[in-house]
Short mmCIF file of C-alpha atoms in Angstrom, two decimals:
data_model
loop_
_atom_site.label_atom_id
_atom_site.label_comp_id
_atom_site.label_asym_id
_atom_site.label_seq_id
_atom_site.Cartn_x
_atom_site.Cartn_y
_atom_site.Cartn_z
CA MET A 30 -6.32 -15.28 17.61
CA PRO A 31 -7.45 -13.72 13.86
CA ALA A 32 -6.10 -15.87 10.88
CA TYR A 33 -5.31 -12.30 9.03
CA ASP A 34 -4.06 -9.28 11.27
CA ILE A 35 -4.52 -6.86 8.47
CA LEU A 36 -7.15 -6.52 5.37
CA ILE A 37 -5.53 -4.06 2.59
CA SER A 38 -8.56 -2.80 0.51
CA ASP A 39 -9.19 -0.58 -2.46
CA ILE A 40 -11.40 1.95 -2.49
CA ASP A 41 -13.11 1.97 -6.17
CA GLY A 42 -15.06 -0.79 -7.07
CA CYS A 43 -14.79 -2.26 -3.66
CA LEU A 44 -15.64 0.03 -1.04
CA ALA A 45 -17.29 2.52 -3.08
CA PRO A 46 -18.44 2.22 -6.56
CA GLU A 47 -16.11 2.91 -9.74
CA SER A 48 -18.72 5.56 -11.20
CA ALA A 49 -19.53 9.12 -9.67
CA GLY A 50 -22.70 7.75 -7.86
CA PRO A 51 -23.57 7.61 -4.17
CA MET A 52 -21.45 5.70 -1.73
CA ASP A 53 -23.36 2.86 0.46
CA ALA A 54 -23.46 5.25 3.72
CA LEU A 55 -25.11 2.15 5.86
CA ALA A 56 -22.83 -0.67 4.34
CA LEU A 57 -19.78 1.34 5.44
CA ALA A 58 -21.07 2.11 8.66
CA ARG A 59 -21.00 -1.67 9.22
CA VAL A 60 -17.68 -2.33 8.11
CA ALA A 61 -16.49 0.79 10.53
CA ALA A 62 -18.30 -1.41 13.18
CA TYR A 63 -16.21 -4.36 11.79
CA ASN A 64 -13.06 -2.32 12.21
CA LEU A 65 -14.17 -1.83 16.11
CA ALA A 66 -14.92 -5.09 16.82
CA ALA A 67 -11.28 -5.82 15.11
CA VAL A 68 -9.85 -3.61 17.62
CA SER A 69 -11.76 -4.69 21.05
CA GLN A 70 -12.37 -8.14 20.57
CA ARG A 71 -9.02 -8.89 18.23
CA ASP A 72 -10.77 -11.87 16.72
CA ARG A 73 -10.71 -10.34 13.28
CA PRO A 74 -8.36 -8.20 10.68
CA VAL A 75 -7.73 -4.20 10.87
CA VAL A 76 -9.83 -3.27 7.11
CA THR A 77 -7.04 -0.41 5.79
CA LEU A 78 -6.67 0.78 2.34
CA CYS A 79 -4.62 0.87 -0.24
CA SER A 80 -5.85 3.76 -3.42
CA GLY A 81 -5.00 5.47 -6.42
CA ARG A 82 -6.82 8.48 -4.41
CA PRO A 83 -5.63 11.84 -3.26
CA GLN A 84 -4.48 11.65 0.72
CA PRO A 85 -7.35 13.68 1.56
CA TYR A 86 -10.11 11.46 0.24
CA ALA A 87 -7.97 7.97 1.00
CA GLU A 88 -8.06 9.36 4.86
CA ALA A 89 -11.83 10.24 4.68
CA MET A 90 -12.89 6.90 3.65
CA SER A 91 -9.98 5.51 6.64
CA ARG A 92 -12.21 7.31 9.35
CA MET A 93 -15.27 6.94 7.41
CA ILE A 94 -14.82 3.04 8.06
CA ALA A 95 -12.96 2.91 11.79
CA ASN A 96 -9.48 2.60 11.13
CA THR A 97 -7.78 3.68 13.94
CA THR A 98 -4.88 1.70 13.81
CA VAL A 99 -2.99 0.98 10.37
CA PRO A 100 -1.51 3.11 8.20
CA ILE A 101 -3.26 3.96 4.75
CA VAL A 102 -1.69 3.71 1.06
CA CYS A 103 -2.60 6.90 -0.76
CA GLU A 104 -2.11 8.07 -4.69
CA MET A 105 -0.82 4.81 -5.10
CA GLY A 106 2.14 4.79 -2.90
CA VAL A 107 3.16 8.11 -2.82
CA TRP A 108 1.75 9.23 0.45
CA LEU A 109 0.96 7.03 4.05
CA TYR A 110 -1.53 8.27 6.36
CA ASP A 111 -0.56 7.12 9.69
CA PRO A 112 -3.71 7.52 11.72
CA ARG A 113 -2.40 6.49 14.89
CA GLU A 114 -0.26 9.48 15.15
CA ASN A 115 -1.97 11.99 12.29
CA ARG A 116 1.28 11.27 10.29
CA PHE A 117 1.61 12.89 6.63
CA LEU A 118 4.27 10.42 4.89
CA LEU A 119 5.77 11.27 1.40
CA ASP A 120 7.77 8.59 -0.11
CA PRO A 121 10.93 9.33 0.72
CA ALA A 122 12.25 7.81 -2.83
CA ILE A 123 10.60 10.76 -4.24
CA SER A 124 13.20 13.27 -5.25
CA SER A 125 12.86 17.26 -6.43
CA ASP A 126 13.77 16.80 -9.75
CA ASP A 127 10.98 13.31 -9.77
CA MET A 128 8.31 16.65 -8.23
CA ARG A 129 10.11 18.84 -11.36
CA ARG A 130 9.15 16.41 -13.79
CA ILE A 131 5.45 15.30 -12.97
CA ALA A 132 4.80 19.54 -12.64
CA ALA A 133 6.48 20.07 -16.05
CA CYS A 134 3.79 17.11 -17.16
CA GLU A 135 1.10 18.79 -15.67
CA ALA A 136 2.02 21.56 -17.08
CA TRP A 137 1.72 19.90 -20.71
CA VAL A 138 -1.22 18.58 -20.11
CA ARG A 139 -3.09 21.76 -19.22
CA GLU A 140 -1.96 23.34 -22.18
CA THR A 141 -2.66 20.74 -24.55
CA LEU A 142 -5.51 18.29 -23.41
CA CYS A 143 -7.19 20.29 -20.95
CA PRO A 144 -8.59 22.46 -23.96
CA GLN A 145 -10.20 18.67 -25.14
CA GLY A 146 -12.40 18.81 -22.45
CA ILE A 147 -9.87 16.85 -20.39
CA VAL A 148 -9.71 17.29 -16.55
CA ILE A 149 -7.39 16.96 -14.01
CA GLN A 150 -8.48 14.93 -10.50
CA PRO A 151 -7.34 17.54 -7.95
CA GLY A 152 -5.61 16.25 -4.82
CA LYS A 153 -2.49 15.07 -6.20
CA THR A 154 1.00 15.43 -5.07
CA ALA A 155 3.09 13.21 -7.69
CA SER A 156 1.08 11.93 -9.68
CA VAL A 157 -1.76 13.10 -12.53
CA SER A 158 -4.91 11.68 -13.08
CA LEU A 159 -7.28 12.09 -15.94
CA TRP A 160 -10.68 12.12 -16.88
CA HIS A 161 -13.08 13.23 -19.42
CA PRO A 162 -17.02 12.27 -20.06
CA ASP A 163 -16.04 10.24 -23.07
CA THR A 164 -13.76 7.51 -21.26
CA SER A 165 -13.08 6.12 -25.15
CA PHE A 166 -11.99 9.82 -26.37
CA LEU A 167 -9.61 9.80 -23.13
CA LEU A 168 -8.10 6.07 -23.66
CA ALA A 169 -7.40 7.37 -27.39
CA GLN A 170 -5.19 10.17 -25.86
CA LYS A 171 -3.00 7.62 -23.94
CA PRO A 172 -0.69 6.86 -26.96
CA ILE A 173 0.41 10.62 -27.04
CA ILE A 174 1.12 10.99 -23.37
CA ILE A 175 3.22 7.66 -23.52
CA GLU A 176 5.05 9.48 -26.92
CA LYS A 177 5.22 12.74 -24.81
CA ILE A 178 6.83 10.75 -21.52
CA ALA A 179 9.35 9.35 -23.89
CA ARG A 180 10.38 12.11 -25.92
CA GLU A 181 11.14 14.22 -22.58
CA GLY A 182 12.70 11.73 -20.75
CA TRP A 183 10.52 12.29 -17.74
CA ASN A 184 10.67 8.65 -16.63
CA MET A 185 7.05 8.24 -15.79
CA ARG A 186 4.41 5.15 -16.43
CA VAL A 187 0.84 5.32 -18.10
CA ALA A 188 -1.71 3.18 -16.80
CA ASN A 189 -5.29 3.62 -16.98
CA THR A 190 -8.22 2.29 -14.43
CA VAL A 191 -12.30 1.95 -16.14
CA ALA A 192 -12.34 5.64 -16.51
CA TRP A 193 -9.31 7.22 -15.90
CA ILE A 194 -5.92 7.87 -17.42
CA ASN A 195 -2.84 7.60 -14.40
CA ILE A 196 0.48 9.07 -14.76
CA GLU A 197 2.75 7.60 -12.42
CA LEU A 198 6.53 7.66 -11.28
CA HIS A 199 8.27 4.78 -12.17
CA HIS A 200 9.61 3.75 -9.16
CA VAL A 201 6.28 4.88 -6.84
CA SER A 202 3.33 2.50 -6.94
CA LYS A 203 0.77 0.40 -5.05
CA ALA A 204 3.54 -2.45 -4.38
CA SER A 205 6.26 0.29 -2.59
CA GLY A 206 3.32 1.75 -0.49
CA ILE A 207 2.07 -1.54 0.51
CA ALA A 208 6.02 -2.69 1.38
CA ARG A 209 6.00 0.74 3.36
CA LEU A 210 3.34 -0.38 5.08
CA LEU A 211 4.02 -3.52 6.27
CA ALA A 212 7.36 -2.15 7.42
CA MET A 213 5.48 0.30 9.55
CA THR A 214 3.47 -2.70 10.44
CA ASN A 215 5.92 -5.34 10.85
CA THR A 216 3.29 -7.98 9.53
CA PRO A 217 4.21 -11.17 8.06
CA LYS A 218 2.86 -12.22 4.60
CA ALA A 219 0.69 -15.01 6.10
CA LYS A 220 -1.32 -12.36 8.65
CA LEU A 221 -2.02 -10.81 5.28
CA ALA A 222 -5.66 -10.42 2.91
CA GLY A 223 -6.81 -7.85 0.68
CA ILE A 224 -9.64 -6.74 -1.85
CA GLY A 225 -9.02 -6.23 -4.80
CA ASP A 226 -10.86 -5.40 -8.52
CA THR A 227 -9.00 -4.39 -10.92
CA MET A 228 -5.36 -5.46 -12.18
CA GLY A 229 -3.57 -2.43 -10.91
CA ASP A 230 -4.66 -4.44 -7.30
CA MET A 231 -2.17 -7.07 -8.05
CA ALA A 232 -0.18 -5.66 -6.10
CA ILE A 233 -2.23 -6.16 -3.19
CA ARG A 234 -2.54 -9.78 -4.45
CA GLU A 235 1.05 -10.52 -4.34
CA ALA A 236 1.60 -8.99 -0.57
CA VAL A 237 -1.23 -10.81 0.91
CA ALA A 238 -1.60 -14.70 1.67
CA PHE A 239 -5.89 -14.42 1.22
CA PHE A 240 -6.84 -12.46 -1.61
CA ALA A 241 -10.65 -12.08 -2.69
CA CYS A 242 -12.57 -9.81 -5.22
CA PRO A 243 -16.37 -8.44 -5.49
CA ALA A 244 -18.41 -9.79 -8.10
CA ASN A 245 -17.65 -6.36 -10.26
CA ALA A 246 -14.16 -7.40 -10.83
CA ASP A 247 -12.21 -7.44 -13.89
CA ASP A 248 -12.41 -11.40 -14.89
CA LYS A 249 -8.61 -11.08 -15.48
CA LEU A 250 -7.69 -10.62 -11.71
CA LYS A 251 -10.77 -13.10 -10.17
CA ALA A 252 -8.14 -16.18 -11.83
CA HIS A 253 -5.73 -14.79 -9.36
CA ALA A 254 -8.02 -14.69 -6.27
CA ASP A 255 -8.41 -17.35 -3.83
CA TYR A 256 -12.04 -16.06 -3.08
CA VAL A 257 -15.02 -14.28 -5.49
CA SER A 258 -18.13 -12.85 -3.63
CA PRO A 259 -21.20 -12.98 -5.78
CA HIS A 260 -22.14 -9.54 -4.51
CA HIS A 261 -20.70 -6.40 -5.69
CA ASP A 262 -18.64 -3.61 -4.49
CA VAL A 263 -19.03 -2.88 -0.98
CA ALA A 264 -21.54 -5.61 -0.58
CA GLY A 265 -19.00 -8.16 -1.65
CA VAL A 266 -16.41 -6.28 0.63
CA LEU A 267 -19.02 -7.11 3.66
CA ASP A 268 -19.48 -11.02 2.52
CA ILE A 269 -15.66 -11.22 2.41
CA LEU A 270 -14.75 -9.93 5.72
CA GLU A 271 -17.42 -12.17 7.24
CA ARG A 272 -14.62 -15.24 5.72
CA VAL A 273 -11.86 -13.92 7.46
CA ARG A 274 -12.72 -13.52 10.49
CA GLY A 275 -11.34 -15.48 13.13
#
């Protein structure tokens, strides 16, 4: 029996680079082989995903790594995708009023920020992610966004990653998505492992018994890890996967 049944991994900075550069398809094929063996041999955890990426992107990555048995968390908890039945599960806590607030926020972004070269990441349902080629310029807009949200009473949080600003509903997060995933799989914390690279992945850290980071992870997150790989991105993930084999 494996020590862990499920391993929850972030995508960007773990399975894929944080940059817009190409993915290492050969390395991802090795992750897929690992997942196929997890199902057939039952000697290692199945690798699933928890990401801020839109559902279609996360689903494609889930298929790429041959995850056919465990739901994935998409768009910071807005969606779960269940590959077992090809189901798309919106968080039931998201109301029609929430959707109207998101739409109003996105409309303001389009009117106010997009003319300055800021772009909205396509494909998101109940959050808004912003990018600009000049990251310092993008991040300088964060206080303006926070002030606007507070003034309008939109009840959203504003966070940033290495290159993005994310505007999200307060009550929907990676943590709420993971809680839904675990309720669906009935998996105890003792049987969970996780991988992350930024402080946004503390939600994974707090949900699992064993947590690891690739070498490129934020030093603040590394301080919470049980293991830090000497390798970067997906090479680090492959190293970690060997450590959690039964």
